[in-house]
PDB file of N, CA, C and O in Angstrom:
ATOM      1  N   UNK A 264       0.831  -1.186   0.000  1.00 49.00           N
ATOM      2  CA  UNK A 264       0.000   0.000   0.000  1.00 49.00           C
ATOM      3  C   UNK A 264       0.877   1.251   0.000  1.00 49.00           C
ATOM      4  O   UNK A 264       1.961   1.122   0.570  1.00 49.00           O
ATOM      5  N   UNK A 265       0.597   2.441  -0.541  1.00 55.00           N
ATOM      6  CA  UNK A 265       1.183   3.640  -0.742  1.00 55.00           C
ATOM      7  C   UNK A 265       1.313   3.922   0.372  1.00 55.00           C
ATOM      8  O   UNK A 265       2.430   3.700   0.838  1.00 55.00           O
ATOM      9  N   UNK A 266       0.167   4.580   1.379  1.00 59.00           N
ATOM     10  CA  UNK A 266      -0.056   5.074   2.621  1.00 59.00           C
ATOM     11  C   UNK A 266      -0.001   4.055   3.380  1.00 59.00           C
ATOM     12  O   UNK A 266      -1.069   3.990   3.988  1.00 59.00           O
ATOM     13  N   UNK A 267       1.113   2.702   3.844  1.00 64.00           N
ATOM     14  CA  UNK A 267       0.904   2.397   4.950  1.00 64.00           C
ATOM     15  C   UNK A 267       2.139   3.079   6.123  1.00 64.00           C
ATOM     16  O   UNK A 267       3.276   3.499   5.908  1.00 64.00           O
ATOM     17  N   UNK A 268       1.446   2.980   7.240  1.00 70.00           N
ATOM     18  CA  UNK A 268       2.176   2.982   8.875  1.00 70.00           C
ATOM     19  C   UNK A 268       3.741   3.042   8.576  1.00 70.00           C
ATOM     20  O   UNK A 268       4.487   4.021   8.544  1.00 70.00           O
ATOM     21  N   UNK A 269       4.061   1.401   8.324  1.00 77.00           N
ATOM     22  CA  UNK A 269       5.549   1.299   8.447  1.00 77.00           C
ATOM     23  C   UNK A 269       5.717   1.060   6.965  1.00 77.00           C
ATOM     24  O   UNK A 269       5.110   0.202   6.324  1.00 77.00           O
ATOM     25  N   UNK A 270       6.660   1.963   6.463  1.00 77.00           N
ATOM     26  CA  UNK A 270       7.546   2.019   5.284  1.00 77.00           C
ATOM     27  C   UNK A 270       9.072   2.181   5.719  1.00 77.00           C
ATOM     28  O   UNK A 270       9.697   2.598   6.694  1.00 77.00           O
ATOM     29  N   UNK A 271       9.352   1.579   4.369  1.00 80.00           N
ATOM     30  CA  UNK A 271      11.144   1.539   4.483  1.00 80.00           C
ATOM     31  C   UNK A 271      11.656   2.865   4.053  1.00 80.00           C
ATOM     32  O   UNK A 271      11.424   3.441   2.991  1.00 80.00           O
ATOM     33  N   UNK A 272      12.677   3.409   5.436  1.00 84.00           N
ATOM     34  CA  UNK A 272      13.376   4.701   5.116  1.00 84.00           C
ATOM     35  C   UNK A 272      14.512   4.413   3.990  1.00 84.00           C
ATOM     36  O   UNK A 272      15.708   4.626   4.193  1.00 84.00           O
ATOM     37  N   UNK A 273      13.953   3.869   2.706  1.00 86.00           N
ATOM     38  CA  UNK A 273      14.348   4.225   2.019  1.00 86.00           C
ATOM     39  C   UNK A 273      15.063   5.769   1.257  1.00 86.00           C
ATOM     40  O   UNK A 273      14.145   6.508   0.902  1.00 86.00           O
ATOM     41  N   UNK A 274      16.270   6.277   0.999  1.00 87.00           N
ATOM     42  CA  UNK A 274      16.229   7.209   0.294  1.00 87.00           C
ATOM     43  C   UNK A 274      15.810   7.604  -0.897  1.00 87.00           C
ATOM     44  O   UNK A 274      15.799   8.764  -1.310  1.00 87.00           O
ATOM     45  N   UNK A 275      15.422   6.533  -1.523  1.00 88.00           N
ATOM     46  CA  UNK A 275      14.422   5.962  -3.071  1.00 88.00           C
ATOM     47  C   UNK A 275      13.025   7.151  -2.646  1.00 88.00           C
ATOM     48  O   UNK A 275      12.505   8.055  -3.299  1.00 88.00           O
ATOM     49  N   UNK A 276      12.822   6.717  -1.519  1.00 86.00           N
ATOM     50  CA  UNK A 276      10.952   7.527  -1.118  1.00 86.00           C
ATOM     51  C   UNK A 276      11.139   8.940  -0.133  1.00 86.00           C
ATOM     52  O   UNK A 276      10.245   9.433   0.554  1.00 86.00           O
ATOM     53  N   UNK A 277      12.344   9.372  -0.244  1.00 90.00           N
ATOM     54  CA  UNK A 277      12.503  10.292   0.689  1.00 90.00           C
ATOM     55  C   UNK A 277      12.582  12.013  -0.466  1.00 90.00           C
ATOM     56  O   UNK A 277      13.032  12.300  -1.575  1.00 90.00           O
ATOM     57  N   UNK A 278      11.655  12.932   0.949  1.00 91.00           N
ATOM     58  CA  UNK A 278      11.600  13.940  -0.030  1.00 91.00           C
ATOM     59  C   UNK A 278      12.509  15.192  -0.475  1.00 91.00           C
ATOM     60  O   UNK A 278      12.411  16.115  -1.284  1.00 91.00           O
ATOM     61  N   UNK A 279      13.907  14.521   0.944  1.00 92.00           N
ATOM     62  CA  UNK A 279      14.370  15.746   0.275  1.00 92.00           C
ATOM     63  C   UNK A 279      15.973  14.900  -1.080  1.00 92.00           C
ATOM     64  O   UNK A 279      17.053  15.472  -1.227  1.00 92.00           O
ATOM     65  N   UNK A 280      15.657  13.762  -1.688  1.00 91.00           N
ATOM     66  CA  UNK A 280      16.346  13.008  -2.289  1.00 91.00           C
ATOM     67  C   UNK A 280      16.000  13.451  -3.843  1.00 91.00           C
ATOM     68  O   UNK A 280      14.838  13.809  -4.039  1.00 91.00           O
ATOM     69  N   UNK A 281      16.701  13.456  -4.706  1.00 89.00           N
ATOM     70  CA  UNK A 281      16.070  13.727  -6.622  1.00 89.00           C
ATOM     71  C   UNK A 281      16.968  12.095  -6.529  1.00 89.00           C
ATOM     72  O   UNK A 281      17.735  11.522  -5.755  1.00 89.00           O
ATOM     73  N   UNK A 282      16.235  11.823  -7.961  1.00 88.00           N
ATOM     74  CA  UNK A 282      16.967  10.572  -8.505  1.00 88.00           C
ATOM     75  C   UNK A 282      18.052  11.468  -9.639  1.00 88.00           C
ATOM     76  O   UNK A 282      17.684  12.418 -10.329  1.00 88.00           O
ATOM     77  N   UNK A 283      19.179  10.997  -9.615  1.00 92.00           N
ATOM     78  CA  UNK A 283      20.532  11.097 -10.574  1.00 92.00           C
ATOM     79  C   UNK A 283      20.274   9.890 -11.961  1.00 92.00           C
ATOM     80  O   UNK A 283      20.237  10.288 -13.126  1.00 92.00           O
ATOM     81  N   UNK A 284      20.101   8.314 -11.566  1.00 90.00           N
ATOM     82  CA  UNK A 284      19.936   7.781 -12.448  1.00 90.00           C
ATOM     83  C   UNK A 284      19.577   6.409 -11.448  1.00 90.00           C
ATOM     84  O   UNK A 284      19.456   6.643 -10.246  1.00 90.00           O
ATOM     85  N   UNK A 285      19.429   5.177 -11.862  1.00 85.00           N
ATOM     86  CA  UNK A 285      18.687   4.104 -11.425  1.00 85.00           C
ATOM     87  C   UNK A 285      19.131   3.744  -9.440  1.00 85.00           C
ATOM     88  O   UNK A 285      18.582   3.262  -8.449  1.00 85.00           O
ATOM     89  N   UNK A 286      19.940   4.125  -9.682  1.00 89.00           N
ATOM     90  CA  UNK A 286      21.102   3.828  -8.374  1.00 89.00           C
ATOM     91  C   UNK A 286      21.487   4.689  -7.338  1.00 89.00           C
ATOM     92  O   UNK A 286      21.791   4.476  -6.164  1.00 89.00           O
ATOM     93  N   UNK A 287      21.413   5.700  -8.014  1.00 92.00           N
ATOM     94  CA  UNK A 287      22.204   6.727  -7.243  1.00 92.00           C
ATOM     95  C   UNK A 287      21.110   8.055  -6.536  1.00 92.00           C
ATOM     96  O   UNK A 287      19.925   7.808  -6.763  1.00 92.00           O
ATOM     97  N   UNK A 288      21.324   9.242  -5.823  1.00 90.00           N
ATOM     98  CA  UNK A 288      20.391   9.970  -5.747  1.00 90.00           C
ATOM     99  C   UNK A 288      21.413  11.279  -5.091  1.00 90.00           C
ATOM    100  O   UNK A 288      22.508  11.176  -4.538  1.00 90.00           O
ATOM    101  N   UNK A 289      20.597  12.515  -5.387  1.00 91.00           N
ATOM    102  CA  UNK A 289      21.424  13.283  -4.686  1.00 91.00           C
ATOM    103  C   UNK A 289      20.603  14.095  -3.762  1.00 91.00           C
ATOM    104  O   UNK A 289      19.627  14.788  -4.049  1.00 91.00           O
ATOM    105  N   UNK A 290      21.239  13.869  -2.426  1.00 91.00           N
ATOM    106  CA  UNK A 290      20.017  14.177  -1.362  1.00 91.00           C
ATOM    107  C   UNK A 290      20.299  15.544  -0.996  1.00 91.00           C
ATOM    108  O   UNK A 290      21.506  15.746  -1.131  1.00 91.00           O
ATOM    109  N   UNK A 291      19.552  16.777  -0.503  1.00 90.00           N
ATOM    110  CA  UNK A 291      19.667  17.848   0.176  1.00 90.00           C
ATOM    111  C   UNK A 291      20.434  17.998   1.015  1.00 90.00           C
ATOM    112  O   UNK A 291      21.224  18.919   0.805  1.00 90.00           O
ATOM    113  N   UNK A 292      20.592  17.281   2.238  1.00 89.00           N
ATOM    114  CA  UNK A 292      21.483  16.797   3.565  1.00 89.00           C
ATOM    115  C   UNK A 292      22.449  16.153   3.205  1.00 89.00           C
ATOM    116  O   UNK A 292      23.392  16.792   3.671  1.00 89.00           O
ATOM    117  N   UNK A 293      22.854  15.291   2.673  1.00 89.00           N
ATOM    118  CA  UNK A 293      23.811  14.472   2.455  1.00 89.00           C
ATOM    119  C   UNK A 293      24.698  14.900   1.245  1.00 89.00           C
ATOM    120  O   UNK A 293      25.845  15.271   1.493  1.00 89.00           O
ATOM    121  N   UNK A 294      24.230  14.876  -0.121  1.00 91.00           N
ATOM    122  CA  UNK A 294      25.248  15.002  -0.906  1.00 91.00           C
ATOM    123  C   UNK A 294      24.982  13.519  -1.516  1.00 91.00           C
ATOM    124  O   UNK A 294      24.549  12.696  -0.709  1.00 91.00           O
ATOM    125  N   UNK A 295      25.196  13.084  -2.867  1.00 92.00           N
ATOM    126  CA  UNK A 295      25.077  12.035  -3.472  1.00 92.00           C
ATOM    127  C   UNK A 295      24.946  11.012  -2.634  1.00 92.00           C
ATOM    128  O   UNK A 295      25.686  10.923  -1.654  1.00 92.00           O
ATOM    129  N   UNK A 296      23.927  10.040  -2.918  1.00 91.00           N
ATOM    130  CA  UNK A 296      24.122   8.879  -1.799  1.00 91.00           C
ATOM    131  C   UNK A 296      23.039   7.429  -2.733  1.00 91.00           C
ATOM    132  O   UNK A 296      21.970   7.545  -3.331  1.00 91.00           O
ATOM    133  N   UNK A 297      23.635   6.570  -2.567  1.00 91.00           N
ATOM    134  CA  UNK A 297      23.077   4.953  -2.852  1.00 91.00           C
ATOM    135  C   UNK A 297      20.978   5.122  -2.413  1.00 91.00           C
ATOM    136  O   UNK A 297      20.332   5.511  -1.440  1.00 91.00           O
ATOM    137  N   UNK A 298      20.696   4.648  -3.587  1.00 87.00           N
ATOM    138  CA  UNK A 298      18.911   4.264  -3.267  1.00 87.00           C
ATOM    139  C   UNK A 298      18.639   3.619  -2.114  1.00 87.00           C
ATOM    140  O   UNK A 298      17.588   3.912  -1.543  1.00 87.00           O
ATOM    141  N   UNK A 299      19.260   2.911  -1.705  1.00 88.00           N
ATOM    142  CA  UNK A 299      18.974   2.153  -0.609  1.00 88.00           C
ATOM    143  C   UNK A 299      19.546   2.687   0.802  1.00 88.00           C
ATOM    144  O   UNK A 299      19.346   2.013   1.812  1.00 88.00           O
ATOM    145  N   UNK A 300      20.264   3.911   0.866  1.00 88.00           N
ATOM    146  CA  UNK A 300      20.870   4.235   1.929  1.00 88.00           C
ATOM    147  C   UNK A 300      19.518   4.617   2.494  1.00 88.00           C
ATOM    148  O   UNK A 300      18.503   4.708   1.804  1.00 88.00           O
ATOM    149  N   UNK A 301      19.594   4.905   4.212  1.00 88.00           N
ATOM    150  CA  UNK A 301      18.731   5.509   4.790  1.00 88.00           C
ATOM    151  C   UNK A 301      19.402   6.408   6.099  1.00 88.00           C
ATOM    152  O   UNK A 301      20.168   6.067   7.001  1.00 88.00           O
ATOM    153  N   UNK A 302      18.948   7.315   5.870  1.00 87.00           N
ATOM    154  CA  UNK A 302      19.403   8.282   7.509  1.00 87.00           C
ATOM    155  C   UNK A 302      18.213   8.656   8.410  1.00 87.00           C
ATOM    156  O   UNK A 302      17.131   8.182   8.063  1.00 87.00           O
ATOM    157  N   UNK A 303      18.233   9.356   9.407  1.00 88.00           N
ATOM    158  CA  UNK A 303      17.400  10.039  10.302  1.00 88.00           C
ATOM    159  C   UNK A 303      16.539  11.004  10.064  1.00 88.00           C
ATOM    160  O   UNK A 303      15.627  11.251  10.852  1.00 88.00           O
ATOM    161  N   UNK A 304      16.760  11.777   8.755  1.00 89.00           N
ATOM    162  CA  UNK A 304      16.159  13.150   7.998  1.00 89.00           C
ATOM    163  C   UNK A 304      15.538  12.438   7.194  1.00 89.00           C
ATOM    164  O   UNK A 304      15.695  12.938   6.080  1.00 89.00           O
ATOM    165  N   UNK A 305      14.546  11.010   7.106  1.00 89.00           N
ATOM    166  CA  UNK A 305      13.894  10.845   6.405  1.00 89.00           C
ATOM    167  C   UNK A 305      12.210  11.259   6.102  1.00 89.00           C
ATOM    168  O   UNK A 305      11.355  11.088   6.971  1.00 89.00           O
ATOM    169  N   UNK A 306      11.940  11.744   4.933  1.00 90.00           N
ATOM    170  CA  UNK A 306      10.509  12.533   4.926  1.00 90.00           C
ATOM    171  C   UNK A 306       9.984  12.092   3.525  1.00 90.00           C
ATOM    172  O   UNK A 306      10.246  12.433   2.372  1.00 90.00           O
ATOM    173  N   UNK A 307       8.992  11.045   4.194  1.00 88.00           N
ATOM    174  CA  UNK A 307       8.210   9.877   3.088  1.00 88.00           C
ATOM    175  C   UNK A 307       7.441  10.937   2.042  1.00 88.00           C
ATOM    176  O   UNK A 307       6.737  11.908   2.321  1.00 88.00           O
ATOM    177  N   UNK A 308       7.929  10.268   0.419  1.00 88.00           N
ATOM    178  CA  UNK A 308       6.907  11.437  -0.209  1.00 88.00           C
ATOM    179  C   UNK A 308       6.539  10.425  -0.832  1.00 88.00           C
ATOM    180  O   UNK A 308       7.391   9.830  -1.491  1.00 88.00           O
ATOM    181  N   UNK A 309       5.148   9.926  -0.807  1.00 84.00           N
ATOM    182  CA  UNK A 309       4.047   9.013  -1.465  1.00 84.00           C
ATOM    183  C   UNK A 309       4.711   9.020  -2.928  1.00 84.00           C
ATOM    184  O   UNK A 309       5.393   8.053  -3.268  1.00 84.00           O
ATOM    185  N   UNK A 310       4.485  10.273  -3.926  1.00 87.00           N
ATOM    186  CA  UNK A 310       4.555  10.203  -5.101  1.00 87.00           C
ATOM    187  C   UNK A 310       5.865   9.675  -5.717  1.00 87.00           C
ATOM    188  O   UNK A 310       5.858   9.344  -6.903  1.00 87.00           O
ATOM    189  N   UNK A 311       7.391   9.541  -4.716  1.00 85.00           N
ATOM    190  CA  UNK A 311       8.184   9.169  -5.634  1.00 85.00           C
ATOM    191  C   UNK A 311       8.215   7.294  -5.545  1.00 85.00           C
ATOM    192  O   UNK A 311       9.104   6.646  -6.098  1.00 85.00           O
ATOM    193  N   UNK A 312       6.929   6.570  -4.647  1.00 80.00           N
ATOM    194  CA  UNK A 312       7.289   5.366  -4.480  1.00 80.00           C
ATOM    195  C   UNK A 312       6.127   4.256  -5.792  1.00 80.00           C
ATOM    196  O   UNK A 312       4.936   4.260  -6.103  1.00 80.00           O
ATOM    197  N   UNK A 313       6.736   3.860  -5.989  1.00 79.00           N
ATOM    198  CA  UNK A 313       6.361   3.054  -7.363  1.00 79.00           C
ATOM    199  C   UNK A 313       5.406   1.796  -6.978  1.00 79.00           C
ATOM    200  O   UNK A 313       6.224   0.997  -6.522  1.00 79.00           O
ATOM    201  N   UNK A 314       4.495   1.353  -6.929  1.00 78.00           N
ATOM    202  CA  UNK A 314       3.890   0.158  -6.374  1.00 78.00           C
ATOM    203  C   UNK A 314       3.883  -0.445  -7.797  1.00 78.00           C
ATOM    204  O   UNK A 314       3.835  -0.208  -9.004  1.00 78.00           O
ATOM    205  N   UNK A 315       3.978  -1.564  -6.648  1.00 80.00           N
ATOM    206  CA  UNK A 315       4.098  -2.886  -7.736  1.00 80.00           C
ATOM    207  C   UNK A 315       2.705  -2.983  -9.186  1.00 80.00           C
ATOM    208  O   UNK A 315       1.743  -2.215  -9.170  1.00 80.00           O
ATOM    209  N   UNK A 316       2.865  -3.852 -10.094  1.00 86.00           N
ATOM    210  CA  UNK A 316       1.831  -3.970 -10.865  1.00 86.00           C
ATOM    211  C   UNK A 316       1.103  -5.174 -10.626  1.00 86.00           C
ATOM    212  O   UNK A 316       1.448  -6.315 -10.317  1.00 86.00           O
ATOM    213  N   UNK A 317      -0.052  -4.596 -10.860  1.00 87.00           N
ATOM    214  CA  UNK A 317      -1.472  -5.729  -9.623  1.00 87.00           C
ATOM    215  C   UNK A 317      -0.896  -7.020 -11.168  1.00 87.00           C
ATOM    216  O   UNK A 317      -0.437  -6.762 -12.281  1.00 87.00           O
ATOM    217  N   UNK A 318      -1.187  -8.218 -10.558  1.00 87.00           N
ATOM    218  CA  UNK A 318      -1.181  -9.295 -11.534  1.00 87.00           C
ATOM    219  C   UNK A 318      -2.189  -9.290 -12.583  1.00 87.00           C
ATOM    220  O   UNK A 318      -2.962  -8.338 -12.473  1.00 87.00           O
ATOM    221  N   UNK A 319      -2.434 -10.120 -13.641  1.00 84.00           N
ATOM    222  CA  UNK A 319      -2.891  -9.696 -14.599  1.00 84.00           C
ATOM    223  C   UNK A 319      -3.675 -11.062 -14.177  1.00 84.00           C
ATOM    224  O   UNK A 319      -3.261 -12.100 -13.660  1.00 84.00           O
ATOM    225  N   UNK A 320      -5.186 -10.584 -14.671  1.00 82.00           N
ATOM    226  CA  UNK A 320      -6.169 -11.327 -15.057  1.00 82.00           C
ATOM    227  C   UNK A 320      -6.211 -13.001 -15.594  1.00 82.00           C
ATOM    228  O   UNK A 320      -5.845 -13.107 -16.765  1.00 82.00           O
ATOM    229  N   UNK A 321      -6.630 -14.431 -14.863  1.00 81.00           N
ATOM    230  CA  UNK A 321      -6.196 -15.591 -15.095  1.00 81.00           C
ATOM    231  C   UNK A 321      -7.981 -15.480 -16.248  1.00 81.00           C
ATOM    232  O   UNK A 321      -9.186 -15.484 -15.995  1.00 81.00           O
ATOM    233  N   UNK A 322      -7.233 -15.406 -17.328  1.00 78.00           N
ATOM    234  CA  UNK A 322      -8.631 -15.531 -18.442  1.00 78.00           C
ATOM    235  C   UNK A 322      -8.631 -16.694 -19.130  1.00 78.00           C
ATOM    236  O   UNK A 322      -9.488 -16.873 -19.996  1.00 78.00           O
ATOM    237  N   UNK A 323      -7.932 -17.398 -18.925  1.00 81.00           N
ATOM    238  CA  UNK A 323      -7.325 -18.908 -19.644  1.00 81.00           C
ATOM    239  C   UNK A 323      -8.747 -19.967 -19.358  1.00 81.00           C
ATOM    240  O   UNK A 323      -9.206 -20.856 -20.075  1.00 81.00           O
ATOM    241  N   UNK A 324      -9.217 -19.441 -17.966  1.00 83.00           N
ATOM    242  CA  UNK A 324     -10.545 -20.604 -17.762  1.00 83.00           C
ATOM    243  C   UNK A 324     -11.902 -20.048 -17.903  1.00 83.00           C
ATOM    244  O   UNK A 324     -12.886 -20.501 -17.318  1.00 83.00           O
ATOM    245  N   UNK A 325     -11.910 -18.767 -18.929  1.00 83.00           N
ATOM    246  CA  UNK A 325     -13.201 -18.873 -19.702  1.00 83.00           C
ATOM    247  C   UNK A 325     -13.230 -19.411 -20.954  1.00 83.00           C
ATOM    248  O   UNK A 325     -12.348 -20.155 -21.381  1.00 83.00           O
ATOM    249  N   UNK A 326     -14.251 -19.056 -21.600  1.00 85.00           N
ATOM    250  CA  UNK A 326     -14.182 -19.348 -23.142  1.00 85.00           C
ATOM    251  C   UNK A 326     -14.758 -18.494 -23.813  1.00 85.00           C
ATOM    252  O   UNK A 326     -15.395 -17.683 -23.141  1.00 85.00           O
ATOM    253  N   UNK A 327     -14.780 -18.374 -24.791  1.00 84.00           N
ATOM    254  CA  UNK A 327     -15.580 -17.465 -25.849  1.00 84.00           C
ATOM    255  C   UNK A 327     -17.006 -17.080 -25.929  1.00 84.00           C
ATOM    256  O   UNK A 327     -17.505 -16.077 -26.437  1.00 84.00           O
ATOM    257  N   UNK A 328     -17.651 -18.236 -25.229  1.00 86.00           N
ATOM    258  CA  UNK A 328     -19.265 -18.405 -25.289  1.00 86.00           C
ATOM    259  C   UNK A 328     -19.466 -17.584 -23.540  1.00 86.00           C
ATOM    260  O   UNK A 328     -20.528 -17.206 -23.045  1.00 86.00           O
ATOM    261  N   UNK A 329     -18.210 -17.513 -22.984  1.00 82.00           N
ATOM    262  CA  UNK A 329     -18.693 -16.537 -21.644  1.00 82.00           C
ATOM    263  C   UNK A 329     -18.712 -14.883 -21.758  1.00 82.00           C
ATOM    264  O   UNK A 329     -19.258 -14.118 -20.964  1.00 82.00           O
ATOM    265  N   UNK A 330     -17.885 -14.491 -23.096  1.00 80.00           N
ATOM    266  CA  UNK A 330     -17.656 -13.460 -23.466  1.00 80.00           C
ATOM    267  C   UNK A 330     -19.047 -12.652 -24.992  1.00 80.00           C
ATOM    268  O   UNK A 330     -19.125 -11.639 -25.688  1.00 80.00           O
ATOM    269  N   UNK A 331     -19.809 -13.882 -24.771  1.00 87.00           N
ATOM    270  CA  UNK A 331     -20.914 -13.198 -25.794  1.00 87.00           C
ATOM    271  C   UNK A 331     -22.071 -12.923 -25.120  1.00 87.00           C
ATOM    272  O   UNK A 331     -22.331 -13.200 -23.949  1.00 87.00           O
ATOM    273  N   UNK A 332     -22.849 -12.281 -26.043  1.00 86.00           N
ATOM    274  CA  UNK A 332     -24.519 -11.898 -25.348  1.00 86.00           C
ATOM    275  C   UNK A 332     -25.257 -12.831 -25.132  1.00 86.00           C
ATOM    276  O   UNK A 332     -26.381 -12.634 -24.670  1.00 86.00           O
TER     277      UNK A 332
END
């Protein structure tokens, strides 16, 4: 969930972090630092965290005649 309780102080989800490129980030406080680092000045920003993609639809056990009028 986006909004839950306990999230990982990730620097990936932190707001005062920009992304540089897949890996890396350059934080306000710190100065360049690893996605996965985490410090004490962490401040969760919903929008930079990516949720997973919901699974896709098991359609294999209808048939054609469930899909007409």
């Amino acid at each position: 969930m986006v909004f839950r309780k306990k999230i990982s102080h990730y620097c990936a989800y932190c707001a005062h972090a920009g992304r540089i490129d897949e890996h890396q980030l350059i934080c306000s406080k710190k100065g360049i630092v690893a996605a996965a680092d985490q410090c004490f000045r962490f401040r969760y920003d919903p929008l930079k965290r990516i949720p997973p993609r919901p699974k896709a639809p098991a359609l294999k056990r209808y048939d054609d005649k469930d899909f007409q009028l």
